CSV table of N, CA and C in Angstrom, one decimal:
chain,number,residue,atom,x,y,z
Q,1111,UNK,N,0.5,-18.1,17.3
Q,1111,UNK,CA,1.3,-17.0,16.7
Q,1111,UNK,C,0.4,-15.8,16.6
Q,1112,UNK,N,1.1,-14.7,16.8
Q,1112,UNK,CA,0.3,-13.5,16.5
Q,1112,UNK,C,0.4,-13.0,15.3
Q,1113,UNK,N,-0.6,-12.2,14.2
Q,1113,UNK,CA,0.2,-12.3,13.0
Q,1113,UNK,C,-1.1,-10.8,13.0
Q,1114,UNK,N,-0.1,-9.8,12.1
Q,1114,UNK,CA,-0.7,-8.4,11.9
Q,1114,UNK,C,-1.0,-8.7,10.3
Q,1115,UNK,N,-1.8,-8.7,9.9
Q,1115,UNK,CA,-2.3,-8.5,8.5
Q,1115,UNK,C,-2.8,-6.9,8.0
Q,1116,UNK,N,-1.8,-6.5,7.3
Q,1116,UNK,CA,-2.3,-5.1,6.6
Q,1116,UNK,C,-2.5,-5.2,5.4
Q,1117,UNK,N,-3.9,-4.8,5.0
Q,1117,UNK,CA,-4.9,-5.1,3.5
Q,1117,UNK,C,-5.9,-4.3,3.6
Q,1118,UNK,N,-6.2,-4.6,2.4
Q,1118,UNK,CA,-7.5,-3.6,1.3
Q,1118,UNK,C,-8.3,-4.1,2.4
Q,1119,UNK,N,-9.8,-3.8,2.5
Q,1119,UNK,CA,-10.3,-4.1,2.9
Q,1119,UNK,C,-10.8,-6.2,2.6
Q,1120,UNK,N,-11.0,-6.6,3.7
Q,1120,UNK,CA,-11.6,-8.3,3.5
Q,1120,UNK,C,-10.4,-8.6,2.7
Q,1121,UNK,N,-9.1,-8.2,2.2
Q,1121,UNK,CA,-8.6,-8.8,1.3
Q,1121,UNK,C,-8.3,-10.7,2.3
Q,1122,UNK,N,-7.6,-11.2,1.5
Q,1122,UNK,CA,-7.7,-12.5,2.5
Q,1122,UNK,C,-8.5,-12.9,3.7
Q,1123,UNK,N,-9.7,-13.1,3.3
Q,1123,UNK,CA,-10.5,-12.6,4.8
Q,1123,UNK,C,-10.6,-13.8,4.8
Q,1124,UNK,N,-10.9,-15.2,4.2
Q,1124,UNK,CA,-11.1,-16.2,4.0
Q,1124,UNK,C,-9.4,-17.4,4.7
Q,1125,UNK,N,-8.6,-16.7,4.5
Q,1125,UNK,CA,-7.6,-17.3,5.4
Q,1125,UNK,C,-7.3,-16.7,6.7
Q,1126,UNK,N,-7.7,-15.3,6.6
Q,1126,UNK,CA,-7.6,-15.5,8.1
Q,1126,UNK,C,-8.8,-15.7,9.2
Q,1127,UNK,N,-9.6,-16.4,8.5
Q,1127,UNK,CA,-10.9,-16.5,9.4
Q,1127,UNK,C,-10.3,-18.0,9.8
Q,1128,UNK,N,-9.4,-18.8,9.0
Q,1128,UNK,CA,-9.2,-20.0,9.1
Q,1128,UNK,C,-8.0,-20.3,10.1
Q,1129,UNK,N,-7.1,-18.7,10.1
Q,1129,UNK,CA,-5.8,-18.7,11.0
Q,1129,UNK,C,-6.4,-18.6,12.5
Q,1130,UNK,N,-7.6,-17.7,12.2
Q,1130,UNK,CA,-8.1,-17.5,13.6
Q,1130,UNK,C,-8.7,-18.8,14.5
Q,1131,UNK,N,-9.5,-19.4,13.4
Q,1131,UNK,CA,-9.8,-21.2,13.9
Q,1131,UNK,C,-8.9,-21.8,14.6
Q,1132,UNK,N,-7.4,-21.8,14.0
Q,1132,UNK,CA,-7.0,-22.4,14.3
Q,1132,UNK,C,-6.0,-22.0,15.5
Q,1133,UNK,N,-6.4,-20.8,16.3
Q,1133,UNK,CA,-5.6,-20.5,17.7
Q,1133,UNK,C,-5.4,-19.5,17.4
Q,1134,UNK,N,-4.9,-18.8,16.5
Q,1134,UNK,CA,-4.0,-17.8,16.4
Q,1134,UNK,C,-4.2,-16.5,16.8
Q,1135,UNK,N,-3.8,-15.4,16.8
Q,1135,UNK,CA,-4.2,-14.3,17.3
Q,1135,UNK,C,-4.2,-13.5,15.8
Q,1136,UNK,N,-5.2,-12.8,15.5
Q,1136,UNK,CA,-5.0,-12.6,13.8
Q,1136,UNK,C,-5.2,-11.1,14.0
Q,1137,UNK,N,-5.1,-9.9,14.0
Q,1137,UNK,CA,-4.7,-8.5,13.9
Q,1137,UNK,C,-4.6,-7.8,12.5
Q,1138,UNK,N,-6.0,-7.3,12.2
Q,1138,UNK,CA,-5.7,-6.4,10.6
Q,1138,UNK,C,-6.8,-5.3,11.1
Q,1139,UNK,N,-6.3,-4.4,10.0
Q,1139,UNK,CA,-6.7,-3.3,9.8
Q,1139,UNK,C,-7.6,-2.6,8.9
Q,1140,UNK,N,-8.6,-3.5,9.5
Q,1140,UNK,CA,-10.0,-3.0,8.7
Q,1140,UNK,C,-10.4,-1.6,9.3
Q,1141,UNK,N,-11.3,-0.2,8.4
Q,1141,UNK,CA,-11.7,0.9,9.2
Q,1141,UNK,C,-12.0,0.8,10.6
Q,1142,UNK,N,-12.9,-0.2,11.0
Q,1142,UNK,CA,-13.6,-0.3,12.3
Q,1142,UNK,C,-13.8,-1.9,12.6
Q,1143,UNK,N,-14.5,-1.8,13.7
Q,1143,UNK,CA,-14.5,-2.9,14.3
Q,1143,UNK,C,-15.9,-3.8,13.5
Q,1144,UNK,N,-16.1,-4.6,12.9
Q,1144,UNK,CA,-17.0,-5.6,12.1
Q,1144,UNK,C,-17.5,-6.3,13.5
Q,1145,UNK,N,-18.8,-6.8,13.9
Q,1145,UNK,CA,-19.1,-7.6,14.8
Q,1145,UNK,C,-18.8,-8.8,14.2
Q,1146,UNK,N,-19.3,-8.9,12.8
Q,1146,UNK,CA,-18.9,-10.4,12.1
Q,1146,UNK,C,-17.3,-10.5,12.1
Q,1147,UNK,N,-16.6,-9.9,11.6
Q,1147,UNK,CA,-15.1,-10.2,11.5
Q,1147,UNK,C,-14.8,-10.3,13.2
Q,1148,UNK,N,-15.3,-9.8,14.0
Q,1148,UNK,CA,-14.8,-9.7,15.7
Q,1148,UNK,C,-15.5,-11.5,16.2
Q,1149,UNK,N,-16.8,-11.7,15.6
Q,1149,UNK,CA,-17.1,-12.7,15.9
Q,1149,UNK,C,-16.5,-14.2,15.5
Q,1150,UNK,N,-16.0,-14.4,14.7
Q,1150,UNK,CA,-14.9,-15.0,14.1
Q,1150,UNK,C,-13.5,-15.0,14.3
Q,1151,UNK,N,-13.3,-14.4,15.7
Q,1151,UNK,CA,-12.3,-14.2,16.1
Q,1151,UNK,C,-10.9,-13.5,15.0
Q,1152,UNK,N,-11.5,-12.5,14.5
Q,1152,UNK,CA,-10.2,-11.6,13.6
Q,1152,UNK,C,-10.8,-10.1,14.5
Q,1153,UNK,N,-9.4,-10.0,15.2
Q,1153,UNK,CA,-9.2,-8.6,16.0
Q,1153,UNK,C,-9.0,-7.3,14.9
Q,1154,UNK,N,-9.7,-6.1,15.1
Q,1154,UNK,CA,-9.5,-5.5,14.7
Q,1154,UNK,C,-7.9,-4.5,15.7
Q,1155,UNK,N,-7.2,-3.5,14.7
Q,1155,UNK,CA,-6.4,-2.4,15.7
Q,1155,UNK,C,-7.3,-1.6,15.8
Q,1156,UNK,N,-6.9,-0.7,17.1
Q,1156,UNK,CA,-7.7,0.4,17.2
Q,1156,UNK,C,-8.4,1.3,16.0
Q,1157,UNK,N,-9.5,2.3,16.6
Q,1157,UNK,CA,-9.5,3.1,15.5
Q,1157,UNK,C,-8.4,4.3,15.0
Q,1158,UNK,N,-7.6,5.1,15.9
Q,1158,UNK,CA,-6.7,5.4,15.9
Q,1158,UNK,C,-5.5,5.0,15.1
Q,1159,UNK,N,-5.2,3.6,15.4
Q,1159,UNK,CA,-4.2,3.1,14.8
Q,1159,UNK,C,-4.9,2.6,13.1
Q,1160,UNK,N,-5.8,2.3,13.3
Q,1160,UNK,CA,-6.5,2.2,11.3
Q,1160,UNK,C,-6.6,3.3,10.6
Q,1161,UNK,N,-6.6,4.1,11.2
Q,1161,UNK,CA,-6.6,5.3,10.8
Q,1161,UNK,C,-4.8,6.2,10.2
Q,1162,UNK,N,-4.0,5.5,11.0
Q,1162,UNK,CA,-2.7,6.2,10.5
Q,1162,UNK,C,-2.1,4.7,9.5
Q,1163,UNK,N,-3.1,3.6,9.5
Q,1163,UNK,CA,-2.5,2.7,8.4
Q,1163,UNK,C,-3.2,3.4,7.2
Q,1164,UNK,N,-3.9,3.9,7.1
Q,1164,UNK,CA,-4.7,4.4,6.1
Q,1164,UNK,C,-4.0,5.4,5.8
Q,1165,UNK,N,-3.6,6.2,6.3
Q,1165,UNK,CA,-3.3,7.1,6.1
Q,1165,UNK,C,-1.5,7.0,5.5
Q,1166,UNK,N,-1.3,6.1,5.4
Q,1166,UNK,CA,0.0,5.1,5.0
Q,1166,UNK,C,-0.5,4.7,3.4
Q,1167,UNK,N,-1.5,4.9,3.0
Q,1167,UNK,CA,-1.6,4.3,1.5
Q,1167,UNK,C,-1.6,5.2,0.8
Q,1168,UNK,N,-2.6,5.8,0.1
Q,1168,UNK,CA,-2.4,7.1,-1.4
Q,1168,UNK,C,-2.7,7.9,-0.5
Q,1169,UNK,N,-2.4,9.3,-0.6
Q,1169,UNK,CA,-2.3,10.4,-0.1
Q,1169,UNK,C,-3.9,11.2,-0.4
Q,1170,UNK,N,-3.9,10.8,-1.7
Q,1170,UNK,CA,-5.5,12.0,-1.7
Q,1170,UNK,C,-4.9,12.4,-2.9
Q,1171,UNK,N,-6.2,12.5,-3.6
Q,1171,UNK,CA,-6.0,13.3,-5.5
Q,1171,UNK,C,-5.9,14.7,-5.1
Q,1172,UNK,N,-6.2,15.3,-3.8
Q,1172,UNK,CA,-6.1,16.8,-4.4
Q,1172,UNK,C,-4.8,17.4,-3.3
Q,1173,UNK,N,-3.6,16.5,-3.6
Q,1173,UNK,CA,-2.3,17.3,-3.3
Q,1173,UNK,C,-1.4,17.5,-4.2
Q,1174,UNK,N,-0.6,18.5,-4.4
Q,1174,UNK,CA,-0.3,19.2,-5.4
Q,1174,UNK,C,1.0,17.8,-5.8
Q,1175,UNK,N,1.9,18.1,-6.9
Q,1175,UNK,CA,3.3,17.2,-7.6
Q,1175,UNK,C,4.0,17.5,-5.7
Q,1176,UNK,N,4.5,18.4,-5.6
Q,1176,UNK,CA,5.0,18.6,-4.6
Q,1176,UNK,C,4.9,18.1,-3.3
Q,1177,UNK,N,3.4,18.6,-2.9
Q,1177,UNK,CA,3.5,18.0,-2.0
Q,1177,UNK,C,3.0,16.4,-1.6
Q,1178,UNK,N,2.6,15.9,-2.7
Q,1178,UNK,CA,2.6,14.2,-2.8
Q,1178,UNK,C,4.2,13.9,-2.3
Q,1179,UNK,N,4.9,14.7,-3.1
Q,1179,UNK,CA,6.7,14.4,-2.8
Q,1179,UNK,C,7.1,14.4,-1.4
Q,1180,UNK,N,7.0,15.5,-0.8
Q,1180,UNK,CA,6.7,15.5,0.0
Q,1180,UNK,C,6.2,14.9,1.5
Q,1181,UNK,N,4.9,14.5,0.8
Q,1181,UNK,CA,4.5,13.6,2.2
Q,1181,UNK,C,4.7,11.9,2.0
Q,1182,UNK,N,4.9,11.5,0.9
Q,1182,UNK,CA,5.9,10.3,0.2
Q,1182,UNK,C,7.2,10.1,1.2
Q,1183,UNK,N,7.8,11.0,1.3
Q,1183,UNK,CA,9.3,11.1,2.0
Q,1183,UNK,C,8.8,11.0,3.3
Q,1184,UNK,N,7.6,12.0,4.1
Q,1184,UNK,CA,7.5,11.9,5.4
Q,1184,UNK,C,6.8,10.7,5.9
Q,1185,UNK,N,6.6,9.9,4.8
Q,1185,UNK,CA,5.6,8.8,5.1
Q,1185,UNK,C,6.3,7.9,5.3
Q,1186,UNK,N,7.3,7.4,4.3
Q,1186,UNK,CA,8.6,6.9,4.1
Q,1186,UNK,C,9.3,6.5,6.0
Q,1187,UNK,N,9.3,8.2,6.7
Q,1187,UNK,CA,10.3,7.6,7.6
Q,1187,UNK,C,9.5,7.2,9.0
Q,1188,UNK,N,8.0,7.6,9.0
Q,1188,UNK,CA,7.0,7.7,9.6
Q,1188,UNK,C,6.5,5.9,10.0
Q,1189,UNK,N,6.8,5.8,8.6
Q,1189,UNK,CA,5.8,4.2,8.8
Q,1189,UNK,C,6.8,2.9,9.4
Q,1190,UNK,N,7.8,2.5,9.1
Q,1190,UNK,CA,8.6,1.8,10.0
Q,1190,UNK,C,8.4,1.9,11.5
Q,1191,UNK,N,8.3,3.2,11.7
Q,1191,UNK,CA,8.5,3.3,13.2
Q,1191,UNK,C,7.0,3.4,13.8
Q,1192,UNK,N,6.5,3.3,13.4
Q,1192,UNK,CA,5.0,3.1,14.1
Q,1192,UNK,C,4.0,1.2,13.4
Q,1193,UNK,N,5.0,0.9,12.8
Q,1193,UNK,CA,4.8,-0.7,12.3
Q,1193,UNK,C,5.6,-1.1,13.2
Q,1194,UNK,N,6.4,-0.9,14.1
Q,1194,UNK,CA,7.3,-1.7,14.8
Q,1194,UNK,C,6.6,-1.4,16.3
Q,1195,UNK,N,5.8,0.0,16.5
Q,1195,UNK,CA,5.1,-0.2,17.6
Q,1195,UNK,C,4.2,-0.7,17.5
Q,1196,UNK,N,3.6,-1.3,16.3
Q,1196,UNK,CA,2.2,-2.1,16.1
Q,1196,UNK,C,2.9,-3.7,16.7
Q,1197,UNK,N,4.3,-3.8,16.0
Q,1197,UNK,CA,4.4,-5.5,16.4
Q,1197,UNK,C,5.0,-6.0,18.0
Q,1198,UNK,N,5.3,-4.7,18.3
Q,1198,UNK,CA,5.9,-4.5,19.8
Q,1198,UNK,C,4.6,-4.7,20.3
Q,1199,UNK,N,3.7,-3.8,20.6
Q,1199,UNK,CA,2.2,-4.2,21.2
Q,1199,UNK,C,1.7,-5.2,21.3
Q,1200,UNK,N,1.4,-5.9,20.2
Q,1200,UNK,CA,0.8,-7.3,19.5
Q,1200,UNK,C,1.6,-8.2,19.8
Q,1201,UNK,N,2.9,-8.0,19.9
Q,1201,UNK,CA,3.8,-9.0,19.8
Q,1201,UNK,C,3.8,-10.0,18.7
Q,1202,UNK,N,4.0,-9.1,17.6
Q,1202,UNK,CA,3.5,-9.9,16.2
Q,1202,UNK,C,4.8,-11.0,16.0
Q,1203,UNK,N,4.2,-11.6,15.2
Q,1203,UNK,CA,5.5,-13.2,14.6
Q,1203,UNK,C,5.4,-13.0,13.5
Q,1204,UNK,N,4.2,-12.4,12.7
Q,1204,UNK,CA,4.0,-12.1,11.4
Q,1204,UNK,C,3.3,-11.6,11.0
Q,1205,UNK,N,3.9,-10.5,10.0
Q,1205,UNK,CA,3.9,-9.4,9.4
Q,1205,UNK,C,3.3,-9.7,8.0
Q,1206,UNK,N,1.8,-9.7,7.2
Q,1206,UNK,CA,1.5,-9.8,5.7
Q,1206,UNK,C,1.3,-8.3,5.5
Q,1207,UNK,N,1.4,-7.9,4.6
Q,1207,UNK,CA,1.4,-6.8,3.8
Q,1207,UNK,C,1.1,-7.3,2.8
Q,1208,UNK,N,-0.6,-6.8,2.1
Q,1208,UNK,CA,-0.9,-6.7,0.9
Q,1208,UNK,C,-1.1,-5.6,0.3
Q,1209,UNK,N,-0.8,-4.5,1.0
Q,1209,UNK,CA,-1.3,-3.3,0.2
Q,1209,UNK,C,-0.6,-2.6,-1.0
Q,1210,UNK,N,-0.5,-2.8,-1.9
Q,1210,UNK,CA,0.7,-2.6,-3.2
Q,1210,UNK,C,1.7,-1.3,-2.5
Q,1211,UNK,N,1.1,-0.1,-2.4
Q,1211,UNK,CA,1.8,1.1,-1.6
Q,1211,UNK,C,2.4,0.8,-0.4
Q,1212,UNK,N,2.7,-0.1,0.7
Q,1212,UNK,CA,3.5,-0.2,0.9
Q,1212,UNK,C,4.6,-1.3,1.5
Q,1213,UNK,N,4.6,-1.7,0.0
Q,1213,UNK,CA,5.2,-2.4,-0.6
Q,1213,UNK,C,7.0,-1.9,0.3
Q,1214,UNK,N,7.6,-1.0,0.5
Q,1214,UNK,CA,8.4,-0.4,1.1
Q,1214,UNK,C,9.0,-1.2,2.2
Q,1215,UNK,N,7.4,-1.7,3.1
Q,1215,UNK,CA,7.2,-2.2,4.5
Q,1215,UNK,C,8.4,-3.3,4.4
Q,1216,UNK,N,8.7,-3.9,3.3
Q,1216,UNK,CA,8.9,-5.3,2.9
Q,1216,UNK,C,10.9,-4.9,3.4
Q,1217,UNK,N,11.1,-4.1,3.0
Q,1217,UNK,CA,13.0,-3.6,2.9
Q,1217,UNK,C,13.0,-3.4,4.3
Q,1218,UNK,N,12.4,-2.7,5.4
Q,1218,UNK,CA,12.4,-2.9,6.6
Q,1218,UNK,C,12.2,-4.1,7.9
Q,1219,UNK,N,11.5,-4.6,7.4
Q,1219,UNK,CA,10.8,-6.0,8.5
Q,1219,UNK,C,10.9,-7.2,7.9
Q,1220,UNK,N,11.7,-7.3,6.8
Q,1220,UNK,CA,11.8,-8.8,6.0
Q,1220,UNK,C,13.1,-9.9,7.1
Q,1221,UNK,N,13.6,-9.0,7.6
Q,1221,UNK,CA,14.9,-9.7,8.4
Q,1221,UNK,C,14.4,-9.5,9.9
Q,1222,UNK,N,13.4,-8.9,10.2
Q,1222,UNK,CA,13.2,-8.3,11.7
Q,1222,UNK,C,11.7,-9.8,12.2
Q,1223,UNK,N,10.9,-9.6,10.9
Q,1223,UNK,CA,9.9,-11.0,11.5
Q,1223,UNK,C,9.3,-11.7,10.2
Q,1224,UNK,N,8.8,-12.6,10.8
Q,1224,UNK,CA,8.2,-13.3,9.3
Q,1224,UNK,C,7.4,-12.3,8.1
Q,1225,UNK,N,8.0,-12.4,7.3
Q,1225,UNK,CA,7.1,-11.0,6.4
Q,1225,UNK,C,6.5,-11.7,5.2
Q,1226,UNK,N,5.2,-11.3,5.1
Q,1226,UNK,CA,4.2,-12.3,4.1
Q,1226,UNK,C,3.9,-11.2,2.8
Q,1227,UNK,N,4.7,-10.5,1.8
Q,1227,UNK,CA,4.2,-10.1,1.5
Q,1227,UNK,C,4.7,-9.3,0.2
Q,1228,UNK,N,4.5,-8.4,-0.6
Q,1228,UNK,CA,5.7,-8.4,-2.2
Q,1228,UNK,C,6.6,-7.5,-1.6
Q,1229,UNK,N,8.3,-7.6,-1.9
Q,1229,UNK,CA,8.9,-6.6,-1.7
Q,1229,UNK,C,8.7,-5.1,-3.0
Q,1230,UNK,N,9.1,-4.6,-2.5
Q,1230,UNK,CA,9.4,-3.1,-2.4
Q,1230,UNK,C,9.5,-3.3,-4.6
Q,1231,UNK,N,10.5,-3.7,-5.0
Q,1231,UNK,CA,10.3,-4.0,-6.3
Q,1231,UNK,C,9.3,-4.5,-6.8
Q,1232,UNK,N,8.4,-5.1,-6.6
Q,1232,UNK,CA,7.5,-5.7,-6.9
Q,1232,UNK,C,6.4,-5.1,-6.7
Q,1233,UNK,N,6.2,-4.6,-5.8
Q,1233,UNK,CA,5.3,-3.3,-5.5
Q,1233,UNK,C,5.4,-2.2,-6.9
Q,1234,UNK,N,6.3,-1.5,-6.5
Q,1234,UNK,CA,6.7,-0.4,-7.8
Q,1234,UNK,C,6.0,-1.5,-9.3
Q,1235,UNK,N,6.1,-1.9,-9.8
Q,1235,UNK,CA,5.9,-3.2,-11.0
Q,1235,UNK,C,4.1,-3.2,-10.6
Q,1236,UNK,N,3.7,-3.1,-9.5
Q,1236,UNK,CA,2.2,-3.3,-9.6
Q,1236,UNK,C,1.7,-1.7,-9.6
Q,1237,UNK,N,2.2,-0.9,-8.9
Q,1237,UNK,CA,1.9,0.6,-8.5
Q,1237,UNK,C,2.4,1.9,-10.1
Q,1238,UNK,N,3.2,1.8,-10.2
Q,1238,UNK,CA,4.2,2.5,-10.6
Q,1238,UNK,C,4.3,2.3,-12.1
Q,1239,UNK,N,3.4,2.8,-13.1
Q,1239,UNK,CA,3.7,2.2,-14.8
Q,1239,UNK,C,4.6,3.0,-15.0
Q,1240,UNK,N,5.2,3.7,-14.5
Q,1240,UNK,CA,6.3,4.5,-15.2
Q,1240,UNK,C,7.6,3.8,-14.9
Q,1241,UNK,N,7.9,3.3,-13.5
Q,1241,UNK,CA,8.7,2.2,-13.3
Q,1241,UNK,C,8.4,1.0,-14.5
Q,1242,UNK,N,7.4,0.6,-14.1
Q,1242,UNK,CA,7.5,-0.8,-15.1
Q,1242,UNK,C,7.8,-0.5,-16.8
Q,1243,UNK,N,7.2,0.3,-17.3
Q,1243,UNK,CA,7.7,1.0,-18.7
Q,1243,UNK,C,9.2,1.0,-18.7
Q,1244,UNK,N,10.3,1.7,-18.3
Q,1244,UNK,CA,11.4,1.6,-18.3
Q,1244,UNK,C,12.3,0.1,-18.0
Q,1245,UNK,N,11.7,-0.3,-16.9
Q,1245,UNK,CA,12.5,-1.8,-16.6
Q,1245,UNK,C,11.9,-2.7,-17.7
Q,1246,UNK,N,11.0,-2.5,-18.6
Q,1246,UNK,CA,10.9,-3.1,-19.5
Q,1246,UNK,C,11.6,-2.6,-21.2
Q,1247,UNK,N,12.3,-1.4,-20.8
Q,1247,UNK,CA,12.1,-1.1,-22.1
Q,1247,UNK,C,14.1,-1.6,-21.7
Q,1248,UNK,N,14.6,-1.5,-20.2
Q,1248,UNK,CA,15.9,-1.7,-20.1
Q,1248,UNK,C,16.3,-3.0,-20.5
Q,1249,UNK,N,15.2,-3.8,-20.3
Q,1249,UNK,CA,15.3,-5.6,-20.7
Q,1249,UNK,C,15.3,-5.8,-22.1
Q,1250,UNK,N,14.6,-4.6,-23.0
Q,1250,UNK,CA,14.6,-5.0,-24.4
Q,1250,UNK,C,13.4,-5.5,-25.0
Q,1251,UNK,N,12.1,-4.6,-23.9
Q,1251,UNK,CA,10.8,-5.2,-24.9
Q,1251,UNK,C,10.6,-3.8,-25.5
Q,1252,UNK,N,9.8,-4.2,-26.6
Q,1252,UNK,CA,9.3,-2.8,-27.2
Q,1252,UNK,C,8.2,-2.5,-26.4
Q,1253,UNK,N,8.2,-0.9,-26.3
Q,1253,UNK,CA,7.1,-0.1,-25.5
Q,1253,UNK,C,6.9,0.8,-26.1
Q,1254,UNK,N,5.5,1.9,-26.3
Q,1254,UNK,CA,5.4,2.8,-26.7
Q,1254,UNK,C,6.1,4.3,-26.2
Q,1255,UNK,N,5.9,5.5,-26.7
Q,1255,UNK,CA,6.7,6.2,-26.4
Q,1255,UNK,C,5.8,7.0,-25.7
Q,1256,UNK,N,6.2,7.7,-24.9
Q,1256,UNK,CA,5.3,8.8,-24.1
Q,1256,UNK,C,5.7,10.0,-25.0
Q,1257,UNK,N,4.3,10.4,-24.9
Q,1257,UNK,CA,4.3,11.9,-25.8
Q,1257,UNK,C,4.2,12.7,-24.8
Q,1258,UNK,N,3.2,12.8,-23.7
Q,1258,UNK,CA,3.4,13.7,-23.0
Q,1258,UNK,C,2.8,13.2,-21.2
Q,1259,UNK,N,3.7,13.3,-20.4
Q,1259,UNK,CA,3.2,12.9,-19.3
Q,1259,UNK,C,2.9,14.2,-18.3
Q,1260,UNK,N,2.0,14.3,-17.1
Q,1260,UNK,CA,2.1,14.7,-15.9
Q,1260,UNK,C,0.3,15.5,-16.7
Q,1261,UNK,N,-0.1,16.6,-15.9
Q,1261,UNK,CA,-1.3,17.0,-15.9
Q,1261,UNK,C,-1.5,18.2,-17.0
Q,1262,UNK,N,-2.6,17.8,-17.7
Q,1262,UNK,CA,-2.8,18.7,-18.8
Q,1262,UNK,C,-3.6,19.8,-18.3
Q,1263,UNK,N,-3.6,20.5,-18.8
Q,1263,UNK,CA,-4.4,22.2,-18.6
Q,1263,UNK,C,-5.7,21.9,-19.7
Q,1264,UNK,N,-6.7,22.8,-19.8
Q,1264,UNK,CA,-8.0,22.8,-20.5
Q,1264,UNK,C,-7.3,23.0,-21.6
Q,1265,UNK,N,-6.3,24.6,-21.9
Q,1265,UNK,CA,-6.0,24.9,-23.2
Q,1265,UNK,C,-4.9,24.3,-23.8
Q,1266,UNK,N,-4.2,23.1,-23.1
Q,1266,UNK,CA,-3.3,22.0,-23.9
Q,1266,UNK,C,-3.7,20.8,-24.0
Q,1267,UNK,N,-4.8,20.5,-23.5
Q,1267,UNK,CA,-5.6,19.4,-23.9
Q,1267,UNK,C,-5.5,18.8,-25.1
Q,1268,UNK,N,-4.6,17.4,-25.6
Q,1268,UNK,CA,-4.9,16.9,-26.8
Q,1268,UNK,C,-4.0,17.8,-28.0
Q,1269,UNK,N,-3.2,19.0,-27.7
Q,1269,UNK,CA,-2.9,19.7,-28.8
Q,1269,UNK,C,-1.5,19.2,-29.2
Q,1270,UNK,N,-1.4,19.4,-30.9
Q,1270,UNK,CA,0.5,18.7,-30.9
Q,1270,UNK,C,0.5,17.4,-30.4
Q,1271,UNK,N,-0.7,16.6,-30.5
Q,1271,UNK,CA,-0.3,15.3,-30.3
Q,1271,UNK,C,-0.2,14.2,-32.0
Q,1272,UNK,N,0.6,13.7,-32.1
Q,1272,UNK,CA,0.6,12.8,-33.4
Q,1272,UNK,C,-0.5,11.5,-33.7
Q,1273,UNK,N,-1.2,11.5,-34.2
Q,1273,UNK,CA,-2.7,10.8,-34.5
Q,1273,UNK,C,-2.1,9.7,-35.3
Q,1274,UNK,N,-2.8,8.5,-35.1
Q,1274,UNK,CA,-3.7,7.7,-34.1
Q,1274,UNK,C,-2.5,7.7,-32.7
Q,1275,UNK,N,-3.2,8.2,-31.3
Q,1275,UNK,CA,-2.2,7.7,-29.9
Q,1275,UNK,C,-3.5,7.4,-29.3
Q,1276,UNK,N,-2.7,6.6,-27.9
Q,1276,UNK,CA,-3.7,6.1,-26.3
Q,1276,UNK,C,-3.2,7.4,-25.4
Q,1277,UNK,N,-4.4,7.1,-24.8
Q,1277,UNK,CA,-4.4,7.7,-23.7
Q,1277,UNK,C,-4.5,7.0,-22.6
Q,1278,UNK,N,-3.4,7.1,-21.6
Q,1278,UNK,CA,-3.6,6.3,-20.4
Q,1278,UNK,C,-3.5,7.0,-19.4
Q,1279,UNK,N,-4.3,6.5,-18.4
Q,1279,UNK,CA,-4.4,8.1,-16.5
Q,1279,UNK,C,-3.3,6.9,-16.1
């Protein structure tokens, strides 16, 4: 079997050093090519191609609300179609996806090839506390209240907040 694994770095490196033993053709997307990971028969994709899976995960801290939104959407219609030319190439059988972000991958290629990996819900629930806060608060647990979300300025820092609160990034 051919099987594309997209992960954090080494994530599962220990099973697929064992898929590779065992025949298989194993394809993830580590930055570059490892001699040790190559020597153990786990293929790296090109650098090219690791480079636009990368570029498929968090965007970068220094893009503005907007244009995170933005490249969210363009990433959104971007990534299917260049995951389908990764499994066309490879001739993949299966598809893991561990990367929480995109979690998305999972509503497209779950019915197209074997897909190893959390859907799209379950992603949001690991990624997303503002998602999970609400789906929890719809089911009827208690949760705290948000006093103030999104980015503070130096001179609203902390002001008009009601004492004792958390702070969470």
């Amino acid at each position: 079997m051919n099987i594309l694994n997209l992960n954090l770095p080494r994530c599962h490196f220990h099973t697929l050093i064992e898929l590779a033993k065992s025949g298989h053709n194993v394809y993830t997307n580590y930055e570059s090519v490892y001699e040790y990971e190559s020597s153990l028969g786990i293929k790296s994709l090109t650098e090219k191609e690791n480079r636009l899976v990368n570029k498929l995960q968090v965007p970068g801290e220094f893009l503005s609300e907007e244009e995170e939104i933005q490249y969210e959407k363009e990433k959104k219609e971007f990534a299917p179609k260049f995951i389908q030319q990764l499994i066309d190439k490879y001739n993949i059988d299966i598809l893991q996806v561990s990367i929480p972000e995109l979690g998305y991958l999972h509503t497209h290629f779950k019915d197209k090839v074997k897909y190893i990996g959390p859907s799209e819900e379950a992603s949001l629930l690991e990624t997303n506390k503002l998602y999970a806060k609400n789906l929890a608060k719809e089911i009827g647990l208690k949760t705290p209240n948000i006093i103030k979300h999104g980015k503070y300025l130096e001179e609203d820092y902390c002001k008009d907040l009601p004492l004792p609160c958390v702070e969470k990034p």
